CSV table of C-alpha atoms and ligand atoms in Angstrom, one decimal:
chain,number,residue,atom,x,y,z
A,98,MET,CA,-0.1,0.0,0.4
A,99,GLN,CA,1.4,3.0,-1.0
A,100,ASN,CA,1.8,6.3,1.7
A,101,CYS,CA,3.1,9.9,2.5
A,102,THR,CA,4.4,9.3,5.7
A,103,ASP,CA,6.9,6.4,5.9
A,104,ALA,CA,8.9,8.0,7.2
A,105,VAL,CA,7.4,10.9,8.9
A,106,VAL,CA,5.1,9.7,11.7
A,107,PRO,CA,4.2,7.2,13.3
A,108,ALA,CA,0.1,5.8,13.0
A,109,ARG,CA,-1.4,7.7,15.4
A,110,ARG,CA,-5.3,6.8,17.8
A,111,ILE,CA,-7.3,9.5,18.0
A,112,GLU,CA,-8.9,9.7,21.8
A,113,SER,CA,-11.5,8.7,22.2
A,114,THR,CA,-13.0,5.5,22.1
A,115,SER,CA,-16.6,4.8,23.1
A,116,SER,CA,-18.5,5.2,19.9
A,117,ASN,CA,-19.2,2.3,17.6
A,118,LEU,CA,-17.5,3.4,14.3
A,119,LEU,CA,-14.6,3.6,16.4
A,120,CYS,CA,-12.6,1.4,14.9
A,121,ASN,CA,-13.5,3.2,11.5
A,122,THR,CA,-13.2,6.8,13.3
A,123,ALA,CA,-10.0,5.9,15.0
A,124,ALA,CA,-8.1,4.2,11.5
A,125,THR,CA,-5.1,6.3,10.5
A,126,LEU,CA,-6.3,8.3,8.0
A,127,ALA,CA,-4.3,6.9,5.2
A,128,VAL,CA,-3.0,10.6,3.4
A,129,LEU,CA,-1.1,9.5,7.8
A,130,GLY,CA,0.5,6.6,6.5
A,131,GLY,CA,-2.4,4.5,7.2
A,132,ASP,CA,-5.0,2.5,5.0
A,133,SER,CA,-7.6,3.4,2.6
A,134,ALA,CA,-10.7,3.2,4.3
A,135,PHE,CA,-11.8,0.9,0.9
A,136,ALA,CA,-11.0,-1.4,-1.1
A,137,GLU,CA,-13.4,-0.8,-3.7
A,138,THR,CA,-13.7,3.4,-5.4
A,139,LEU,CA,-16.2,5.2,-4.5
A,140,HIS,CA,-17.6,7.2,-7.6
A,141,VAL,CA,-20.0,9.4,-8.3
A,142,GLY,CA,-22.9,8.6,-9.9
A,143,LYS,CA,-22.2,4.9,-10.4
A,144,PRO,CA,-24.5,4.2,-12.4
A,145,ASN,CA,-27.6,2.0,-10.5
A,146,LEU,CA,-28.0,-1.1,-12.4
A,147,PRO,CA,-32.0,-1.9,-12.4
A,148,ASP,CA,-32.7,-6.0,-12.3
A,149,ARG,CA,-31.2,-7.9,-15.0
A,150,GLN,CA,-33.9,-10.4,-15.9
A,151,ARG,CA,-36.7,-8.2,-15.9
A,152,PHE,CA,-33.7,-6.3,-18.0
A,153,MET,CA,-32.7,-9.1,-21.0
A,154,GLN,CA,-36.4,-9.9,-20.8
A,155,ARG,CA,-37.5,-6.7,-21.7
A,156,LEU,CA,-34.2,-6.6,-24.2
A,157,GLU,CA,-35.4,-10.1,-25.8
A,158,SER,CA,-38.7,-9.3,-26.8
A,159,VAL,CA,-36.7,-5.3,-29.0
A,160,LEU,CA,-34.9,-8.3,-30.4
A,161,ASP,CA,-37.6,-11.0,-31.0
A,162,SER,CA,-39.4,-8.3,-33.1
A,163,TYR,CA,-36.7,-6.8,-35.1
A,164,ARG,CA,-37.5,-3.1,-33.8
A,165,LEU,CA,-34.6,-2.1,-32.7
A,166,THR,CA,-35.6,1.8,-33.0
A,167,ASN,CA,-38.2,4.1,-34.5
A,168,PHE,CA,-41.0,5.0,-32.5
A,169,GLY,CA,-40.4,1.0,-30.9
A,170,PRO,CA,-42.6,0.0,-27.6
A,171,GLN,CA,-40.2,0.1,-26.1
A,172,VAL,CA,-39.4,3.7,-26.6
A,173,VAL,CA,-44.0,4.4,-26.3
A,174,GLU,CA,-43.8,3.1,-23.1
A,175,PHE,CA,-41.0,4.8,-21.4
A,176,GLU,CA,-42.5,8.3,-23.0
A,177,GLN,CA,-46.4,6.7,-21.1
A,178,SER,CA,-44.0,6.1,-18.2
A,179,VAL,CA,-42.6,10.6,-18.8
A,180,ALA,CA,-44.5,11.6,-18.9
A,181,GLU,CA,-47.2,10.5,-16.2
A,182,LEU,CA,-44.1,10.5,-13.4
A,183,ALA,CA,-43.7,14.2,-14.7
A,184,GLY,CA,-47.4,15.5,-14.5
A,185,ALA,CA,-47.2,16.5,-18.6
A,186,ALA,CA,-49.0,15.7,-21.7
A,187,HIS,CA,-46.5,15.1,-23.7
A,188,CYS,CA,-43.3,13.3,-23.9
A,189,VAL,CA,-40.3,12.9,-26.3
A,190,ALA,CA,-38.0,10.6,-26.2
A,191,THR,CA,-33.8,11.6,-27.0
A,192,CYS,CA,-30.8,9.6,-27.5
A,193,ASN,CA,-29.1,12.3,-24.4
A,194,ALA,CA,-30.2,15.2,-23.0
A,195,THR,CA,-27.7,17.7,-24.4
A,196,THR,CA,-29.5,17.1,-28.1
A,197,GLY,CA,-33.0,17.2,-26.6
A,198,LEU,CA,-31.7,20.8,-25.5
A,199,GLU,CA,-30.7,21.5,-28.4
A,200,LEU,CA,-34.4,20.7,-30.1
A,201,ALA,CA,-36.1,22.7,-27.7
A,202,ILE,CA,-34.7,24.8,-27.8
A,203,ARG,CA,-34.4,25.7,-31.0
A,204,ALA,CA,-38.5,23.8,-31.9
A,205,LEU,CA,-39.1,27.6,-29.4
A,206,GLY,CA,-37.1,29.2,-31.6
A,207,MET,CA,-34.8,30.4,-28.7
A,208,ALA,CA,-32.2,33.0,-30.7
A,209,GLY,CA,-29.8,36.5,-30.4
A,210,GLU,CA,-29.7,35.6,-26.6
A,211,VAL,CA,-30.7,33.3,-24.0
A,212,ILE,CA,-29.8,33.8,-20.2
A,213,VAL,CA,-28.8,30.7,-18.3
A,214,PRO,CA,-26.2,30.1,-15.2
A,215,SER,CA,-22.4,29.4,-15.2
A,216,PHE,CA,-22.6,26.9,-12.4
A,217,THR,CA,-25.1,24.2,-14.0
A,218,PHE,CA,-23.2,21.6,-17.0
A,219,VAL,CA,-21.4,22.6,-19.6
A,220,ALA,CA,-24.3,20.8,-21.8
A,221,ASP,CA,-26.2,24.0,-21.1
A,222,PRO,CA,-24.6,26.8,-23.0
A,223,ALA,CA,-23.5,24.3,-25.3
A,224,ALA,CA,-26.8,23.2,-27.1
A,225,LEU,CA,-27.4,27.5,-27.4
A,226,ALA,CA,-24.3,28.1,-28.2
A,227,TRP,CA,-24.3,25.4,-30.9
A,228,GLN,CA,-27.3,27.2,-32.2
A,229,GLY,CA,-25.6,30.4,-33.0
A,230,ILE,CA,-27.0,31.2,-29.5
A,231,THR,CA,-25.2,33.3,-27.2
A,232,PRO,CA,-25.1,32.3,-23.9
A,233,VAL,CA,-25.0,35.1,-21.3
A,234,PHE,CA,-24.2,33.9,-18.0
A,235,CYS,CA,-26.4,34.3,-14.7
A,236,ASP,CA,-25.0,34.3,-11.1
A,237,VAL,CA,-26.9,31.3,-8.4
A,238,ASP,CA,-28.7,31.2,-5.6
A,239,PRO,CA,-26.3,31.2,-2.9
A,240,HIS,CA,-29.0,28.3,-1.1
A,241,THR,CA,-31.3,26.6,-4.1
A,242,HIS,CA,-28.3,27.1,-6.3
A,243,CYS,CA,-30.8,28.0,-9.1
A,244,VAL,CA,-31.0,30.9,-11.3
A,245,ASP,CA,-31.2,34.5,-8.8
A,246,VAL,CA,-33.9,35.6,-10.7
A,247,ALA,CA,-33.1,39.1,-9.6
A,248,ARG,CA,-30.5,38.9,-11.4
A,249,VAL,CA,-32.2,36.7,-14.8
A,250,GLU,CA,-34.2,39.7,-15.1
A,251,ALA,CA,-31.1,42.1,-15.5
A,252,ALA,CA,-29.3,39.5,-17.6
A,253,ILE,CA,-32.2,40.4,-20.0
A,254,THR,CA,-31.4,42.8,-23.4
A,255,ALA,CA,-33.7,43.0,-26.9
A,256,ARG,CA,-31.8,40.7,-27.8
A,257,THR,CA,-33.0,38.6,-25.1
A,258,SER,CA,-35.0,35.3,-26.6
A,259,GLY,CA,-35.6,32.9,-23.6
A,260,ILE,CA,-34.4,31.5,-20.1
A,261,LEU,CA,-32.9,28.8,-19.5
A,262,ALA,CA,-33.3,27.4,-16.4
A,263,VAL,CA,-31.9,24.3,-14.6
A,264,HIS,CA,-33.3,22.4,-11.7
A,265,LEU,CA,-30.2,22.6,-9.9
A,266,TRP,CA,-29.4,19.0,-7.1
A,267,GLY,CA,-32.8,19.0,-7.7
A,268,ASN,CA,-33.8,21.8,-6.5
A,269,ILE,CA,-36.5,24.0,-6.9
A,270,CYS,CA,-36.4,26.7,-9.7
A,271,ALA,CA,-38.6,30.0,-8.8
A,272,VAL,CA,-40.8,28.6,-11.4
A,273,GLU,CA,-43.5,31.1,-10.9
A,274,ALA,CA,-41.6,34.5,-10.5
A,275,LEU,CA,-38.9,33.2,-13.8
A,276,GLN,CA,-43.1,32.6,-15.6
A,277,GLU,CA,-43.7,35.5,-14.4
A,278,ILE,CA,-40.6,37.2,-15.4
A,279,ALA,CA,-40.3,35.6,-19.2
A,280,ASP,CA,-45.1,36.7,-19.9
A,281,ARG,CA,-43.4,40.3,-18.9
A,282,HIS,CA,-40.3,40.0,-21.7
A,283,ARG,CA,-41.8,37.9,-24.6
A,284,ILE,CA,-40.0,35.4,-24.6
A,285,LYS,CA,-39.2,31.6,-24.0
A,286,LEU,CA,-38.5,29.1,-20.6
A,287,LEU,CA,-36.6,25.8,-20.4
A,288,PHE,CA,-35.7,24.1,-18.0
A,289,ASP,CA,-32.6,21.5,-18.2
A,290,ALA,CA,-34.9,19.0,-15.4
A,291,ALA,CA,-31.6,16.3,-15.3
A,292,HIS,CA,-31.3,16.0,-12.0
A,293,ALA,CA,-34.4,16.9,-11.1
A,294,PHE,CA,-36.6,13.6,-12.3
A,295,GLY,CA,-39.1,13.0,-9.9
A,296,CYS,CA,-39.0,15.5,-7.3
A,297,THR,CA,-42.4,17.5,-6.8
A,298,VAL,CA,-43.0,21.7,-5.9
A,299,GLY,CA,-45.6,22.1,-3.8
A,300,LYS,CA,-46.4,18.7,-4.5
A,301,ARG,CA,-46.3,18.6,-8.7
A,302,ALA,CA,-44.3,17.1,-9.8
A,303,VAL,CA,-41.0,18.7,-12.3
A,304,GLY,CA,-41.3,18.6,-16.1
A,305,SER,CA,-44.7,20.5,-16.8
A,306,PHE,CA,-43.1,24.2,-16.2
A,307,GLY,CA,-42.1,26.8,-18.7
A,308,ASP,CA,-42.6,26.2,-22.1
A,309,ALA,CA,-40.7,22.3,-21.9
A,310,GLU,CA,-38.5,20.0,-19.3
A,311,VAL,CA,-35.8,18.0,-20.8
A,312,PHE,CA,-34.3,15.2,-18.3
A,313,SER,CA,-31.7,13.2,-18.2
A,314,PHE,CA,-31.5,9.2,-18.4
A,315,HIS,CA,-27.1,9.3,-18.7
A,316,ALA,CA,-25.8,6.6,-17.1
A,317,THR,CA,-24.8,8.7,-14.7
A,318,LYS,CA,-27.7,9.7,-13.7
A,319,PHE,CA,-30.5,8.7,-11.3
A,320,ILE,CA,-32.7,6.5,-13.7
A,321,ASN,CA,-30.8,5.7,-16.7
A,322,ALA,CA,-31.1,4.2,-20.1
A,323,PHE,CA,-27.4,3.6,-20.8
A,324,GLU,CA,-27.4,7.1,-22.7
A,325,GLY,CA,-31.5,9.3,-22.7
A,326,GLY,CA,-33.3,11.9,-22.7
A,327,ALA,CA,-36.8,13.3,-22.3
A,328,ILE,CA,-38.5,16.6,-23.3
A,329,VAL,CA,-41.5,16.9,-22.0
A,330,THR,CA,-44.4,20.3,-22.1
A,331,ASN,CA,-48.1,20.5,-22.3
A,332,ASN,CA,-47.9,21.8,-25.6
A,333,ALA,CA,-48.7,19.6,-28.2
A,334,GLU,CA,-48.4,21.7,-31.3
A,335,LEU,CA,-44.6,22.3,-29.8
A,336,ALA,CA,-44.5,18.3,-28.9
A,337,GLN,CA,-45.8,17.4,-32.1
A,338,ARG,CA,-42.4,19.2,-34.1
A,339,LEU,CA,-40.2,18.1,-31.6
A,340,ARG,CA,-41.1,14.2,-32.5
A,341,PHE,CA,-40.9,15.6,-36.1
A,342,MET,CA,-37.4,17.2,-35.3
A,343,THR,CA,-36.4,14.4,-34.1
A,344,ASN,CA,-36.7,11.9,-37.0
A,345,PHE,CA,-34.5,14.4,-39.8
A,346,GLY,CA,-38.2,16.4,-39.5
A,347,PHE,CA,-39.7,13.5,-41.3
A,348,SER,CA,-44.3,14.3,-41.0
A,349,ALA,CA,-45.0,11.2,-43.0
A,350,GLU,CA,-43.4,8.5,-45.7
A,351,ASP,CA,-41.1,11.0,-47.4
A,352,GLU,CA,-42.4,13.9,-46.4
A,353,VAL,CA,-39.7,16.2,-45.2
A,354,SER,CA,-41.7,19.5,-43.1
A,355,HIS,CA,-39.2,20.5,-40.6
A,356,LEU,CA,-35.4,20.9,-40.6
A,357,GLY,CA,-34.4,18.3,-38.2
A,358,VAL,CA,-31.6,15.7,-37.1
A,359,ASN,CA,-31.9,12.7,-36.0
A,360,GLY,CA,-31.6,12.2,-31.7
A,361,LYS,CA,-34.4,9.1,-31.5
A,362,MET,CA,-34.6,7.1,-28.6
A,363,SER,CA,-33.7,3.0,-29.1
A,364,GLU,CA,-35.1,0.4,-27.9
A,365,ALA,CA,-32.3,-1.1,-25.8
A,366,SER,CA,-32.4,2.5,-24.4
A,367,ALA,CA,-36.3,2.5,-23.5
A,368,ALA,CA,-35.9,-0.5,-22.0
A,369,MET,CA,-33.2,0.0,-19.5
A,370,GLY,CA,-35.2,3.0,-19.0
A,371,LEU,CA,-38.3,1.5,-18.7
A,372,THR,CA,-36.2,-2.1,-16.2
A,373,SER,CA,-34.4,1.3,-14.0
A,374,LEU,CA,-37.6,3.4,-14.1
A,375,GLU,CA,-39.5,0.0,-12.6
A,376,ALA,CA,-36.9,0.1,-9.3
A,377,MET,CA,-37.6,4.3,-8.7
A,378,SER,CA,-39.1,3.6,-4.9
A,379,ASP,CA,-35.9,1.3,-4.2
A,380,ILE,CA,-34.0,4.1,-4.9
A,381,ILE,CA,-35.1,6.6,-4.1
A,382,GLN,CA,-35.0,4.6,-0.8
A,383,HIS,CA,-31.8,3.4,-0.7
A,384,ASN,CA,-30.6,7.6,-1.7
A,385,ARG,CA,-32.0,8.7,1.0
A,386,ARG,CA,-30.7,6.3,3.9
A,387,ASN,CA,-27.8,7.7,2.3
A,388,HIS,CA,-28.9,11.0,2.5
A,389,GLU,CA,-29.6,10.8,6.1
A,390,ALA,CA,-26.7,9.1,6.9
A,391,TYR,CA,-24.1,11.9,5.2
A,392,VAL,CA,-26.3,14.5,7.2
A,393,ARG,CA,-25.7,12.6,10.3
A,394,GLY,CA,-22.2,11.7,9.6
A,395,LEU,CA,-21.1,15.3,8.7
A,396,GLU,CA,-23.8,17.0,11.1
A,397,PHE,CA,-20.7,18.3,14.0
A,398,VAL,CA,-18.3,18.5,11.5
A,399,PRO,CA,-16.9,22.6,11.5
A,400,GLY,CA,-17.0,24.2,8.1
A,401,VAL,CA,-19.0,21.3,5.9
A,402,ARG,CA,-23.1,21.9,4.9
A,403,VAL,CA,-24.4,19.1,3.8
A,404,LEU,CA,-27.2,20.2,1.5
A,405,GLN,CA,-30.1,19.8,3.4
A,406,ARG,CA,-34.3,18.2,1.0
A,407,ASP,CA,-37.4,19.9,1.8
A,408,PRO,CA,-39.1,16.5,3.9
A,409,ALA,CA,-42.4,17.3,2.5
A,410,GLU,CA,-41.6,17.3,-1.4
A,411,GLN,CA,-40.7,14.4,-3.1
A,412,HIS,CA,-37.0,14.1,-3.6
A,413,ASN,CA,-34.7,11.4,-5.8
A,414,TYR,CA,-31.6,12.3,-3.1
A,415,HIS,CA,-29.0,11.3,-5.9
A,416,TYR,CA,-26.7,14.2,-4.8
A,417,ILE,CA,-24.6,14.6,-2.2
A,418,VAL,CA,-23.9,18.4,-2.4
A,419,ALA,CA,-21.7,19.3,0.5
A,420,GLU,CA,-20.1,23.5,1.6
A,421,ILE,CA,-17.7,23.4,2.6
A,422,ASP,CA,-16.1,27.1,4.4
A,423,THR,CA,-12.4,25.9,4.0
A,424,ALA,CA,-11.8,29.5,7.3
A,425,ALA,CA,-13.8,25.9,9.8
A,426,THR,CA,-12.2,23.4,8.2
A,427,GLY,CA,-8.8,24.1,8.2
A,428,LEU,CA,-8.9,22.3,4.7
A,429,SER,CA,-9.7,23.5,1.1
A,430,ARG,CA,-12.1,22.2,-1.4
A,431,ASP,CA,-9.7,21.0,-3.3
A,432,GLN,CA,-7.7,19.1,0.0
A,433,LEU,CA,-10.5,17.3,1.4
A,434,VAL,CA,-11.1,16.1,-2.5
A,435,ALA,CA,-7.6,15.0,-2.7
A,436,MET,CA,-7.1,13.6,1.4
A,437,LEU,CA,-10.2,10.9,0.4
A,438,ARG,CA,-8.9,10.0,-2.9
A,439,LEU,CA,-6.4,8.0,-0.8
A,440,GLU,CA,-9.4,6.0,0.6
A,441,ASN,CA,-10.2,5.3,-2.0
A,442,VAL,CA,-13.8,8.0,-2.5
A,443,MET,CA,-13.9,9.4,-6.4
A,444,ALA,CA,-15.8,13.3,-4.8
A,445,ARG,CA,-16.0,15.7,-7.4
A,446,ARG,CA,-16.2,19.6,-8.0
A,447,TYR,CA,-18.8,19.7,-9.4
A,448,PHE,CA,-19.1,22.8,-11.1
A,449,HIS,CA,-15.3,24.5,-11.2
A,450,PRO,CA,-14.5,26.4,-11.7
A,451,GLY,CA,-17.8,27.2,-13.6
A,452,CYS,CA,-18.8,27.6,-17.3
A,453,HIS,CA,-18.0,31.3,-18.3
A,454,ARG,CA,-14.7,30.7,-16.8
A,455,MET,CA,-14.1,27.2,-19.7
A,456,PRO,CA,-12.1,28.5,-22.7
A,457,PRO,CA,-15.0,28.1,-25.5
A,458,TYR,CA,-16.8,29.9,-23.4
A,459,ARG,CA,-14.8,32.8,-22.3
A,460,LYS,CA,-15.4,35.4,-24.5
A,461,PHE,CA,-19.4,35.0,-23.8
A,462,HIS,CA,-18.5,36.9,-20.8
A,463,ALA,CA,-15.3,38.5,-21.2
A,464,ASP,CA,-17.6,42.0,-20.9
A,465,ALA,CA,-20.9,41.0,-19.8
A,466,GLY,CA,-20.2,43.9,-17.4
A,467,CYS,CA,-22.6,41.3,-15.0
A,468,ALA,CA,-20.1,39.9,-11.7
A,469,LEU,CA,-20.7,36.1,-10.7
A,470,PRO,CA,-19.9,36.1,-6.9
A,471,VAL,CA,-21.8,33.0,-6.0
A,472,THR,CA,-21.0,31.3,-9.3
A,473,GLU,CA,-17.3,32.0,-8.5
A,474,ALA,CA,-17.7,30.7,-4.1
A,475,LEU,CA,-19.9,27.3,-5.4
A,476,SER,CA,-16.9,26.4,-7.3
A,477,GLN,CA,-14.3,27.2,-5.3
A,478,ASN,CA,-17.1,25.1,-3.1
A,479,VAL,CA,-19.4,22.5,-3.7
A,480,LEU,CA,-17.9,18.6,-2.5
A,481,VAL,CA,-19.5,16.6,-3.5
A,482,LEU,CA,-19.9,13.1,-3.0
A,483,PRO,CA,-21.0,9.1,-4.0
A,484,THR,CA,-24.5,7.7,-2.9
A,485,GLY,CA,-26.8,5.2,-4.9
A,486,LEU,CA,-27.2,1.7,-4.7
A,487,ALA,CA,-23.5,0.9,-5.7
A,488,VAL,CA,-22.9,3.2,-2.0
A,489,SER,CA,-23.9,1.3,1.2
A,490,ALA,CA,-25.3,3.7,4.8
A,491,ALA,CA,-22.1,2.3,6.6
A,492,ASP,CA,-20.1,3.1,3.6
A,493,VAL,CA,-21.2,6.6,4.7
A,494,SER,CA,-20.4,6.8,7.8
A,495,LEU,CA,-17.0,5.2,6.8
A,496,LEU,CA,-16.8,8.1,5.5
A,497,THR,CA,-18.0,10.5,6.7
A,498,SER,CA,-15.6,9.5,10.0
A,499,ARG,CA,-12.5,10.0,8.0
A,500,ILE,CA,-13.8,13.6,7.0
A,501,ALA,CA,-14.4,14.7,9.9
A,502,VAL,CA,-11.5,12.9,11.8
A,503,ALA,CA,-9.5,14.5,8.9
A,504,VAL,CA,-11.3,18.3,9.7
A,505,GLN,CA,-9.9,17.2,13.5
A,506,GLN,CA,-6.7,16.7,12.3
A,507,ALA,CA,-6.4,19.8,9.3
A,508,ALA,CA,-3.3,21.3,9.6
A,509,ARG,CA,-1.0,17.7,9.7
A,510,VAL,CA,-3.5,16.2,6.5
A,511,ARG,CA,-2.3,19.7,4.7
A,512,ALA,CA,1.0,19.3,5.3
A,513,GLU,CA,1.1,15.4,3.8
A,514,LEU,CA,-1.1,16.0,0.6
A,515,ALA,CA,1.7,19.2,0.3
A,516,ARG,CA,4.7,17.0,0.1
A,517,CYS,CA,2.2,13.5,-1.2
A,518,GLN,CA,3.6,12.2,-4.7
A,519,ASP,CA,1.0,9.5,-4.8
A,520,PRO,CA,-0.1,9.1,-8.0
A,521,ARG,CA,-3.9,9.2,-7.6
A,522,LEU,CA,-3.8,12.3,-5.8
A,523,PRO,CA,-5.7,15.1,-8.5
A,524,THR,CA,-3.4,16.8,-10.1
A,525,PHE,CA,-5.0,20.4,-9.0
A,526,THR,CA,-3.4,19.5,-5.3
A,527,THR,CA,-0.8,20.4,-7.0
A,528,GLU,CA,-1.5,23.9,-8.7
B,662,PLP,C1,-26.7,15.2,-17.4
B,662,PLP,C2,-26.4,16.8,-17.7
B,662,PLP,C3,-27.1,17.3,-18.4
B,662,PLP,C4,-27.2,15.8,-19.8
B,662,PLP,O1,-27.7,15.1,-19.9
B,662,PLP,P1,-26.9,14.6,-20.8
B,662,PLP,O2,-28.2,13.1,-21.2
B,662,PLP,O3,-25.4,13.0,-20.8
B,662,PLP,O4,-26.6,14.7,-22.4
B,662,PLP,C5,-27.7,18.6,-19.0
B,662,PLP,N1,-27.7,18.8,-17.9
B,662,PLP,C6,-27.4,18.9,-16.2
B,662,PLP,C7,-27.5,19.4,-15.6
B,662,PLP,C8,-27.0,17.3,-16.2
B,662,PLP,O5,-26.5,16.9,-15.7
């Protein structure tokens, strides 16, 4: 086992010996020369595999039918299930959410400028820029991490054609306030709901807000279809147009009435998506237990705050998001990421460094004159921790106890990280 302290500090037990977790908590941190907490690496977004047999049965029926794609029965059933769960009248399944966003952006006639958060996955500004639209980056609310409504309004110009807002981590945007702004300025409102499948706000499911909402069913998401996405809307005419556009613009045999792409979902993906949906309540229950274990385990760790979920609403609990206050922890978010890598935990720093700082998007923000202080802070402080079916509540207890010990011994952890050469360390710790 690699370690960073052979020559220096002998393993030292920490004082207290009265709790159950003790054999864990008392263990020396890997960065201080102990063994890694986990033999197998824990990942953020390891796929939630549903029942294998059920999936294989569906796949057999796909093969038997020779209907591998082009709106076959698996896709039709998947669209019906998603529409129902999302409380939307129409659902158009797509090959992934990014293509779904591009299709929705085009079908809604967005052009010129669209307001979008910078603190999100790069797919959002990418989908806009790919359509020749200028993404106008807007700051987020420090509590929900969703677009700040006042900032949205301030960013509207004569060229603004729409708002692309993101229900980040399954936290729901201020949907009514955004709709009011969109109506008043006669612009479109599209939601990236990639994180929010299965979530509610005011008991209403995510899926029927704005002009349309887009889900992702990528392998790393809560419900997966290998790769997949879906556009949901209550607008029948829009749904029809989107359906044509996902299939080269065909509106009938040999009849192309729209500009289109190939954005269809395959039958194999829909078979996975349907099997995954069957496991939805089990996954939520599992995630919720993990979330509670994280909250318990980190509750008394100074400077580590886990984003809470409103217990009155339904939530998928798919993202465990912690904000690190370095002044209180004595360790930066990046130092915690590094320390966890040595424990074989691949915690992640989403959405570092913010889309506005990425080379293809800097030019859109160069002279925008709108500061993004919350985005800047969050991209330095947000730590995303592993959960999902591959992570047990016992794993979470062990993981959180390692964080607690690291914060207790922050000075030593900092010193060891500074001289550590372990190849598992992320390159940015030496930046
Ligand atoms: C995953 C994700 C996407 C892209 O989804 P794909 O299905 O991989 O194209 C878009 N937005 C957010 C916020 C995401 O997390």
